[in-house]
Coordinates of C-alpha atoms in Angstrom, one line a residue:
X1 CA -194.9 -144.3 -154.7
X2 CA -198.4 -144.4 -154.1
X3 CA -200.6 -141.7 -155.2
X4 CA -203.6 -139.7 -153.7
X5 CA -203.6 -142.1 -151.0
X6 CA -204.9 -141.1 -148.0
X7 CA -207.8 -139.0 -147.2
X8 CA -209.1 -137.8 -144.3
X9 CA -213.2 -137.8 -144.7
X10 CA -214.5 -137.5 -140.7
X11 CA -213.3 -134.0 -139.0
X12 CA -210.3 -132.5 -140.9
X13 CA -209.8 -132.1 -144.5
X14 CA -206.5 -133.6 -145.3
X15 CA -205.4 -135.6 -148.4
X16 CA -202.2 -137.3 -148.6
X17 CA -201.5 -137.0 -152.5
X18 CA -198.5 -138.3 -152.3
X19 CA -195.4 -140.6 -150.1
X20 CA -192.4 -142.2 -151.3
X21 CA -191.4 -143.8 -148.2
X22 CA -188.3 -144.6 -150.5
X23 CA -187.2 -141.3 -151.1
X24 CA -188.4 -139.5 -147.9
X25 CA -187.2 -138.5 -145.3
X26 CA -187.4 -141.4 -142.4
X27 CA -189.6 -140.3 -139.8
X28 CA -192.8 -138.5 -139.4
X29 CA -193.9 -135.1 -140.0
X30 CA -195.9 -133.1 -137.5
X31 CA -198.1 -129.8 -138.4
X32 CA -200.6 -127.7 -137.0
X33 CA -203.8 -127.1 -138.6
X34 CA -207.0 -124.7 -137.6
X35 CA -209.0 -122.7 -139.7
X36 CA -211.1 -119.2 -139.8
X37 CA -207.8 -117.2 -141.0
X38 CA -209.7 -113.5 -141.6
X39 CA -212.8 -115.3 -143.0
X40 CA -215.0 -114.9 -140.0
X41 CA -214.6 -115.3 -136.4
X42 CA -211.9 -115.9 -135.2
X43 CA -211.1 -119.7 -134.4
X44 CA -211.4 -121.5 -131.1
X45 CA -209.8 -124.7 -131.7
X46 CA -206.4 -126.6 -133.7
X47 CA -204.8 -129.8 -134.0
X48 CA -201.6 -130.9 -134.0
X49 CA -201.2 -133.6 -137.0
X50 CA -198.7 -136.4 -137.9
X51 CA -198.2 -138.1 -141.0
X52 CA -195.7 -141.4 -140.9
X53 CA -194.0 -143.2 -143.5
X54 CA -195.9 -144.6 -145.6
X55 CA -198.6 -141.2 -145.7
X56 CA -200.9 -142.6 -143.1
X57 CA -202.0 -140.0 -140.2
X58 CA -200.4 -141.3 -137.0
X59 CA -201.6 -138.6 -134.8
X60 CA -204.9 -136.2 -134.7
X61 CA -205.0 -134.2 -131.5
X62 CA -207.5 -131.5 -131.3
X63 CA -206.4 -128.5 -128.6
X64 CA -209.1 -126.0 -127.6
X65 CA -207.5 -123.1 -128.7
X66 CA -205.5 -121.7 -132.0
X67 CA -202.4 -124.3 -132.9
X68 CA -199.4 -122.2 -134.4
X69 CA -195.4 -123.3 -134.0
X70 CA -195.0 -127.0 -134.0
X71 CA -190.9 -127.9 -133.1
X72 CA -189.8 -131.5 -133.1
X73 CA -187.2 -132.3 -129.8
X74 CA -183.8 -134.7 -130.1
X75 CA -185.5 -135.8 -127.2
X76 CA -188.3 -137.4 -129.4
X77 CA -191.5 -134.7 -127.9
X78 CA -192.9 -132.1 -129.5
X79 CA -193.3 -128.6 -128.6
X80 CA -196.3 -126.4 -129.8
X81 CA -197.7 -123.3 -129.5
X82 CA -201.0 -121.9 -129.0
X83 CA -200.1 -118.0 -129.3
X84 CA -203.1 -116.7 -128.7
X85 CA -203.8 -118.7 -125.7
X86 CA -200.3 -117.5 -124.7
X87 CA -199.5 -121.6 -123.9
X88 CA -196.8 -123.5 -124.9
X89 CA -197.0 -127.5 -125.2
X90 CA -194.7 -129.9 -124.6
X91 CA -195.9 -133.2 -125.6
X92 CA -195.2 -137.0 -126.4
X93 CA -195.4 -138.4 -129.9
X94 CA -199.0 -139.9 -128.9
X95 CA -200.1 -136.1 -127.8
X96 CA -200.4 -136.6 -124.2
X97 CA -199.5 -133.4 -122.7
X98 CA -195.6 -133.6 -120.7
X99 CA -194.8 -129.9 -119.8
X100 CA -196.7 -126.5 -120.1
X101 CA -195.7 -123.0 -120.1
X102 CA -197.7 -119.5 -120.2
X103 CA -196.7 -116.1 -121.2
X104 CA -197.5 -114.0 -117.9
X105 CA -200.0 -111.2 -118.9
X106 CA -202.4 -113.9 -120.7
X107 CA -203.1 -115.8 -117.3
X108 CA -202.8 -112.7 -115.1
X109 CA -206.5 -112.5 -113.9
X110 CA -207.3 -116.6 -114.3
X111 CA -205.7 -119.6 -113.1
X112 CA -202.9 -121.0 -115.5
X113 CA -203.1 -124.3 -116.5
X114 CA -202.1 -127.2 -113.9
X115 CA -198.7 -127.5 -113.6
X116 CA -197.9 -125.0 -116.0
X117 CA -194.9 -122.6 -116.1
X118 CA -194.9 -119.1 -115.7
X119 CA -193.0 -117.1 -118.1
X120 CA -191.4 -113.5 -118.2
X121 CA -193.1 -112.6 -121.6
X122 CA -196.1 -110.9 -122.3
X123 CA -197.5 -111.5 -125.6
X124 CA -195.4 -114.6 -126.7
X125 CA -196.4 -114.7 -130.4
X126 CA -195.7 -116.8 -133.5
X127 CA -192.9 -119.2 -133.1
X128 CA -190.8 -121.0 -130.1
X129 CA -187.4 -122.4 -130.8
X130 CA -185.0 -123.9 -128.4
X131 CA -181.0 -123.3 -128.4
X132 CA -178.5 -126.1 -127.8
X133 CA -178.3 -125.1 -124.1
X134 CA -181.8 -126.2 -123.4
X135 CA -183.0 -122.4 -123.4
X136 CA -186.0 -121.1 -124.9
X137 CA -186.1 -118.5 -127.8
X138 CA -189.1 -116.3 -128.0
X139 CA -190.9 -113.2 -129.3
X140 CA -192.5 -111.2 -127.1
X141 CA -193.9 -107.8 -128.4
X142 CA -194.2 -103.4 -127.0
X143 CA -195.7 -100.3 -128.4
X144 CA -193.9 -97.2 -129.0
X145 CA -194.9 -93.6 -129.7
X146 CA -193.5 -91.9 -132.8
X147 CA -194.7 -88.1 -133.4
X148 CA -193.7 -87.7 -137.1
X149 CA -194.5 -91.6 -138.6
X150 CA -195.0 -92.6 -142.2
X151 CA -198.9 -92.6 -143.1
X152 CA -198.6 -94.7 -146.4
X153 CA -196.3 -96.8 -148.5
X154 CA -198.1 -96.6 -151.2
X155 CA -197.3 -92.2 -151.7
X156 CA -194.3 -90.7 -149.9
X157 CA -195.4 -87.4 -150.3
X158 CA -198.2 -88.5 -147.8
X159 CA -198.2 -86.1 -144.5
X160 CA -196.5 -87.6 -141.6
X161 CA -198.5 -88.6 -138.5
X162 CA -198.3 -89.6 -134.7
X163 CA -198.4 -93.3 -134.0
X164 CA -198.5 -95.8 -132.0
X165 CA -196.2 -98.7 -133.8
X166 CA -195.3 -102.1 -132.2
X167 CA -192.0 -103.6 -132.0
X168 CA -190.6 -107.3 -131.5
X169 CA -188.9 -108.2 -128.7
X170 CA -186.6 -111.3 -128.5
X171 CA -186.5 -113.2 -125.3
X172 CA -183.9 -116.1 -124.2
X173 CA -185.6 -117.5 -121.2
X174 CA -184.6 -120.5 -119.5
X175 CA -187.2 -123.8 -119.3
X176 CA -187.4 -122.7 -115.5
X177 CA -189.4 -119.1 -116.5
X178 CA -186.0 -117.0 -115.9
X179 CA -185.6 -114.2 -118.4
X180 CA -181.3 -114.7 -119.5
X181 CA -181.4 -111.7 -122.3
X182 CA -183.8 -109.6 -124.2
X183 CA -183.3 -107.4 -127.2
X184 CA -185.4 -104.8 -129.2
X185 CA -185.8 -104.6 -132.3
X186 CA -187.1 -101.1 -132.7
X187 CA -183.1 -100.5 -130.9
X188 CA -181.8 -102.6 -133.8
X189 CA -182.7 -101.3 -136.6
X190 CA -184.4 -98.1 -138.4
X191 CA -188.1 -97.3 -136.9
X192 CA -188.7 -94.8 -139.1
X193 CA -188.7 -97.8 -142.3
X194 CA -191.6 -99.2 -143.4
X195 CA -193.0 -101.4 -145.9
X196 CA -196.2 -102.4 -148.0
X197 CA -196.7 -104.4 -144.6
X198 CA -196.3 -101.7 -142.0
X199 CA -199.8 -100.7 -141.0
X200 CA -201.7 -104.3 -140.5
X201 CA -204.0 -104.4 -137.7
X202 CA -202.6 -107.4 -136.5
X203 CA -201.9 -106.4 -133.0
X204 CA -205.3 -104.9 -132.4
X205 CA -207.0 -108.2 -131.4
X206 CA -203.8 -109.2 -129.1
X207 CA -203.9 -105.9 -126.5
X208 CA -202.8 -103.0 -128.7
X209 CA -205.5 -101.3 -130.2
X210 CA -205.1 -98.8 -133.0
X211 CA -201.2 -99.6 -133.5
X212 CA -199.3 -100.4 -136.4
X213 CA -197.2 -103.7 -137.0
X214 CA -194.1 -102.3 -137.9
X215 CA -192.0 -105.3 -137.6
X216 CA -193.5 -108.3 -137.2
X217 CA -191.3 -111.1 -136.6
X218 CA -192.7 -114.4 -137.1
X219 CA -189.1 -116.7 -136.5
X220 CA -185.7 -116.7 -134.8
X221 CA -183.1 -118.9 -134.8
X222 CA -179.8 -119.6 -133.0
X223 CA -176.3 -120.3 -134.6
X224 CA -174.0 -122.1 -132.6
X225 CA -171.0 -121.3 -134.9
X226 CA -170.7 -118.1 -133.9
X227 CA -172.8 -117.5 -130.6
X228 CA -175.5 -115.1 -133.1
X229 CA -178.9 -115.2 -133.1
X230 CA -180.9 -114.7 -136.8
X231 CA -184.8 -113.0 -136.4
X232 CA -187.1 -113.0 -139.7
X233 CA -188.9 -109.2 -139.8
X234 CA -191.7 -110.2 -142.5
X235 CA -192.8 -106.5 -142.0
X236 CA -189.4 -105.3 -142.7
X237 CA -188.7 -107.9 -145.7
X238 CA -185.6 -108.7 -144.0
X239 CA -183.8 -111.3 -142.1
X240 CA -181.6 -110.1 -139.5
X241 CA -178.5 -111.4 -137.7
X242 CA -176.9 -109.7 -134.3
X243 CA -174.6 -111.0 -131.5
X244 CA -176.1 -113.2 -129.0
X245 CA -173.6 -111.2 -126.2
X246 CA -173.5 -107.6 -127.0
X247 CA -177.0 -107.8 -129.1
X248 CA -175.1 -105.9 -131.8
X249 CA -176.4 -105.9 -135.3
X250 CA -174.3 -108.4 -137.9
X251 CA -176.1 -108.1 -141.1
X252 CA -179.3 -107.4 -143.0
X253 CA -180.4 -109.5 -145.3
X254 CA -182.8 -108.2 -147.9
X255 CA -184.5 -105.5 -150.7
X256 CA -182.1 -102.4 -150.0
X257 CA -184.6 -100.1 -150.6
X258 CA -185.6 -97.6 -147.7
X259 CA -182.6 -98.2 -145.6
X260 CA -181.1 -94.8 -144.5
X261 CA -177.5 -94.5 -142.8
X262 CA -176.3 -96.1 -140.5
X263 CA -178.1 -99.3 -141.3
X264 CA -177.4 -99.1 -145.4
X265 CA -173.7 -100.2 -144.3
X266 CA -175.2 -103.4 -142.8
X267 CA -176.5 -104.7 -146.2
X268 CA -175.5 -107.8 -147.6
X269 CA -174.7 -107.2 -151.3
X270 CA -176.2 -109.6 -153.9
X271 CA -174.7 -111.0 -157.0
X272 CA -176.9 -111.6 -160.1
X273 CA -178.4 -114.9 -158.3
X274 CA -180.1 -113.5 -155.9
X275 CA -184.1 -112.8 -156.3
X276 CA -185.0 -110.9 -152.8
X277 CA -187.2 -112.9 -150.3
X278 CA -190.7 -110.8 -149.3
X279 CA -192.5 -111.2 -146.3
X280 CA -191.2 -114.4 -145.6
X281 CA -191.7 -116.8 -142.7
X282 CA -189.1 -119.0 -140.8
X283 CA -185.5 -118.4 -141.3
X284 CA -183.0 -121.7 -140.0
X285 CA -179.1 -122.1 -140.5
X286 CA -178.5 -124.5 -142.9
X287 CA -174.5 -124.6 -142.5
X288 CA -172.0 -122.5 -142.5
X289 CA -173.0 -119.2 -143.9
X290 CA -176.1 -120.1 -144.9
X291 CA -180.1 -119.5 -144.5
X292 CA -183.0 -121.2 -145.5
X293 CA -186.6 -119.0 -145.6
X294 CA -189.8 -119.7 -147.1
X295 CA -190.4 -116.2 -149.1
X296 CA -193.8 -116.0 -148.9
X297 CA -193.4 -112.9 -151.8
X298 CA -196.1 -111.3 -150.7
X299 CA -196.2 -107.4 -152.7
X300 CA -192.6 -108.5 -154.0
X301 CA -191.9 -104.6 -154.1
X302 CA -190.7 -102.3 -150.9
X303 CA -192.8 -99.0 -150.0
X304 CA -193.7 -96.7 -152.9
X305 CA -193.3 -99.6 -155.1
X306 CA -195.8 -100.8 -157.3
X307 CA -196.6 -104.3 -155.9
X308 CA -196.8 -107.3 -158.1
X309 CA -200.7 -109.1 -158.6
X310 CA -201.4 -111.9 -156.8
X311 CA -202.4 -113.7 -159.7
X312 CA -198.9 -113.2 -161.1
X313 CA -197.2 -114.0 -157.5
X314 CA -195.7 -117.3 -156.0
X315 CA -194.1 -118.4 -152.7
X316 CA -191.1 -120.3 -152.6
X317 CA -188.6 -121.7 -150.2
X318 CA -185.0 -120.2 -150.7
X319 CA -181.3 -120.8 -149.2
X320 CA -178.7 -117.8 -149.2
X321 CA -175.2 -118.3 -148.4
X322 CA -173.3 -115.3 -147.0
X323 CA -170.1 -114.3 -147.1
X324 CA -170.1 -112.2 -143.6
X325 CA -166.5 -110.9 -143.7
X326 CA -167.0 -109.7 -147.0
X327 CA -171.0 -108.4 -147.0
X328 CA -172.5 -110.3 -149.7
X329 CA -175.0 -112.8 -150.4
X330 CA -175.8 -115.3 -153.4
X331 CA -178.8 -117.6 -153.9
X332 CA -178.1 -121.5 -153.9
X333 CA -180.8 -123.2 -153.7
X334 CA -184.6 -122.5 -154.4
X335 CA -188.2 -124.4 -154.8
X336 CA -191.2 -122.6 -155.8
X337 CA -190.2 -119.9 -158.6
X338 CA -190.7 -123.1 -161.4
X339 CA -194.1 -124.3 -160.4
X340 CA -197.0 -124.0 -163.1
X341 CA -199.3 -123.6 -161.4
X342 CA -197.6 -121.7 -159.0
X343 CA -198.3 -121.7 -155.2
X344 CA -198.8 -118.3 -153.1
X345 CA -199.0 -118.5 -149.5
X346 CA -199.3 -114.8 -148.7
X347 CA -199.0 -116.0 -144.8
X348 CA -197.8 -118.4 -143.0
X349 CA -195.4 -121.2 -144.1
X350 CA -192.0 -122.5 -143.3
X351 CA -188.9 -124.1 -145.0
X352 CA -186.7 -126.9 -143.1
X353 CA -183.5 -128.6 -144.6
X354 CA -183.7 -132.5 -143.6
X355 CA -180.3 -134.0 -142.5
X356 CA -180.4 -137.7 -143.8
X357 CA -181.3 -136.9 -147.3
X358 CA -180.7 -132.9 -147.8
X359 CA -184.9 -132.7 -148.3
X360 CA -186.5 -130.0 -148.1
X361 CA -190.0 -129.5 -146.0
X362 CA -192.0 -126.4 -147.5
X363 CA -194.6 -125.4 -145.7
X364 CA -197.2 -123.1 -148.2
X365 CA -199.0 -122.6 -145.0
X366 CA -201.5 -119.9 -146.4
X367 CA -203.4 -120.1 -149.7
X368 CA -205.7 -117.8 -149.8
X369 CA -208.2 -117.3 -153.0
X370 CA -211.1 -115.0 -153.5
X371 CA -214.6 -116.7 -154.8
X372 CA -213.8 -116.9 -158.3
X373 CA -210.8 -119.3 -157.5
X374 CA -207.9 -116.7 -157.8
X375 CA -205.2 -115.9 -155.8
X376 CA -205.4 -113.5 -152.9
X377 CA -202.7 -111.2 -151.1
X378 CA -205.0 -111.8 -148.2
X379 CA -206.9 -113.9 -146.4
X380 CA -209.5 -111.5 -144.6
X381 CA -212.9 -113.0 -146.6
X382 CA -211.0 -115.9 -148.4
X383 CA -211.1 -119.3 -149.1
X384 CA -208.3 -120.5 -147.7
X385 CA -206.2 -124.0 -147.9
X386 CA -202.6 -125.3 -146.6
X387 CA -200.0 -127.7 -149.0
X388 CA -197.1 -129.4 -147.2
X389 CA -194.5 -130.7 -150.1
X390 CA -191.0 -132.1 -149.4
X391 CA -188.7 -132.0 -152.5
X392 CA -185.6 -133.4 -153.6
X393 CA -182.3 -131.1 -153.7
X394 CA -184.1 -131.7 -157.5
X395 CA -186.9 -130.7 -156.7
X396 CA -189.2 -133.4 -157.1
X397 CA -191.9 -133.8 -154.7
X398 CA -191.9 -137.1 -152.6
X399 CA -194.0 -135.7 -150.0
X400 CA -197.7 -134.1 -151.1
X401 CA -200.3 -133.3 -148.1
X402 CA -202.9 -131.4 -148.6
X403 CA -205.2 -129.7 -146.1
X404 CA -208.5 -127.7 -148.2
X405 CA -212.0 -127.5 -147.5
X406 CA -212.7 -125.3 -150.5
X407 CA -215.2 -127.2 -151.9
X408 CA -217.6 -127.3 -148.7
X409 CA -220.9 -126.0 -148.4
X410 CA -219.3 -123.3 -145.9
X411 CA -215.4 -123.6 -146.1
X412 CA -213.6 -123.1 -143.0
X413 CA -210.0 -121.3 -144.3
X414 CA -207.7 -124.2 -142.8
X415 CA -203.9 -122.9 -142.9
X416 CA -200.9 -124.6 -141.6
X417 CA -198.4 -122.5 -139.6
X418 CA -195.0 -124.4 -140.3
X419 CA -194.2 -128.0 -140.4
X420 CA -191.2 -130.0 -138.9
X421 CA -189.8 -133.4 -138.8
X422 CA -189.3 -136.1 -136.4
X423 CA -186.3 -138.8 -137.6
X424 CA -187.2 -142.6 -137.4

């Protein structure tokens, strides 16, 4: 095992700390970087990275445009999203561009790009995933009007107001640009809940000004077991499962607080294991029964809670295993919690089981810190960095990559979305 190994000292600032090619995963791992975050402007440019074997970068393609999902194919491409370009990439392992697609309100008043796509989504955001039938999964996004919405989640005695709240959207659509299903969340589950989350201004940058991001999805995931399809809320602090067919809500898993009737009988009940994920970031199926998130923690408290310091925080990834006939839910597996110092990625970040060796990829996709060094619960005016570990089912580290330009005369906030793996 070789150590600090490998750093990048022309246009990006990643360090390879660590590859045991031994104990690793065989393959390569592919990210996307970018910086600005909230520290300034907003960014205009990302790359898509790899790393091989033996820690060496195999791959630095720089895109015009923000980077965000990266997906590795059985097919041996990689697809990768540029969300606020609305564009998604299909590409070989050398980066040459195969296939395109773009979401059909972003190119409606220019010409998309050549041989692109069109697709029946209008603000295709955060992730892309594809089902075993060749089928797309995506989020697509729509505002709502509520006359008597929650104002704060810090003081429930706070009056009631008229807003305008965005909701997720989950679209199936077919590599050909036909829409097959679509299902709302605001139709799933409670609008009227909110969190410490609730009233980001995330969506007014992206064509809804002055709304409130209610939900936020930022993954979904298909399970073939039992024809289901699994979303992560992060501004719900929930993952949720419902029937691919009938769209019907299965389960919901996460902090029970705030749910009113009918939703409350959805719960999945914990046993003492269980430490409830916050905010997290990119829900998979892991086997039967069972989901893998990384819990970014962020607040680690629901509404009218008092939330927990950042300083005091961590992010962690974390595998449940459900029991869905009965309604309950135990912990099984979880990296993060144990780390001195710990590691908070209040956004961003991913968690992917590995299928040779049962490794882990943990993606602590945004670290954000303030300019005394600390950790932040945000990264609007932080320093930010990005750390890509894999770990053991022991949790030892045989993958370390690090991606921080803290140190530079003006630092640039580089985060890391999610990463994924491509086998040998």
């Amino acid at each position: 095992m070789l150590e600090t190994m490998w750093t990048r000292t022309g246009t990006l600032p990643i360090t390879v700390r660590t590859s045991d090619a031994q104990r690793r995963e065989p393959g390569t791992v592919y990210f996307t970087t970018r910086p600005g975050g909230g520290a300034g402007p907003r960014t205009t440019v990302g790359w898509l990275i790899g790393v091989g074997p033996d820690g060496d970068i195999v791959l630095e393609r720089r895109f015009d445009g923000t980077s965000q999902d990266v997906r590795c194919l059985p097919s041996g491409k990689i697809l990768f999203s540029q969300s606020m370009q609305g564009i998604i990439y299909e590409v070989n392992p050398d980066g040459s561009i195969h296939a395109a697609w773009h979401s059909r309100d972003k190119w409606i008043d220019k010409p998309p790009p050549l041989r692109s796509t069109e697709l029946p989504v209008n603000h295709t955001h955060h992730t892309v995933n594809v089902m075993p039938n060749g089928n797309f999964l995506l989020l697509d996004a729509e505002v709502r009007s509520f006359d008597n919405w929650p104002s704060d989640s810090a003081d429930r005695a706070a009056p009631r107001q008229k807003a305008s709240v965005v909701g997720d959207v989950v679209k199936e659509v077919t590599r050909e640009g036909r829409l097959v299903r679509a299902y709302h969340i605001f139709d799933l589950i409670d609008p009227d809940r909110i969190t410490h989350g609730s009233f980001d201004n995330y969506w007014h940058h992206l064509g809804f000004p002055a709304t409130n991001d209610w939900s936020h999805a930022n993954a979904v995931a298909y399970d073939p077991q039992d024809d289901s399809i699994v979303v992560s809320l992060r501004h719900q602090d929930c993952i949720v499962k419902f029937g691919r067919q009938d769209g019907r809500l299965r389960w919901i898993l996460g902090n029970p607080s705030e749910w009113r009737d009918p939703w409350r009988q959805y719960l999945l009940q914990p046993d003492a294991s269980v430490r409830w994920q916050f905010h997290q970031h990119d829900c998979s199926i892991t086997g039967p029964g069972r989901i893998l998130c990384f819990d970014n923690g962020n607040f680690r408290a629901g509404a009218f809670e008092m939330p927990l310091d950042p300083t005091q925080n961590f992010s962690r990834a974390v595998e449940f295993e459900i029991n869905e006939k009965n309604r309950t839910v135990r912990q099984i597996w979880q990296y993060g919690e144990e780390r001195a110092p710990a590691l908070f990625g209040c956004y961003q970040g991913g968690a992917r089981r590995l299928p040779k060796t049962g490794n882990t990829l943990i993606t602590f996709g945004g670290l954000c810190f303030d300019k005394d060094g600390k950790p932040a619960a945000t990264h609007v005016g932080m320093r930010g960095a990005a750390r890509i570990l894999e770990v053991t089912s022991e949790g030892e580290v045989v993958l370390d990559i690090e991606v921080d330009d803290r140190a530079a005369a003006e630092p640039r906030a580089f985060s890391a979305f999610r990463a994924d793996h491509m086998p040998a």
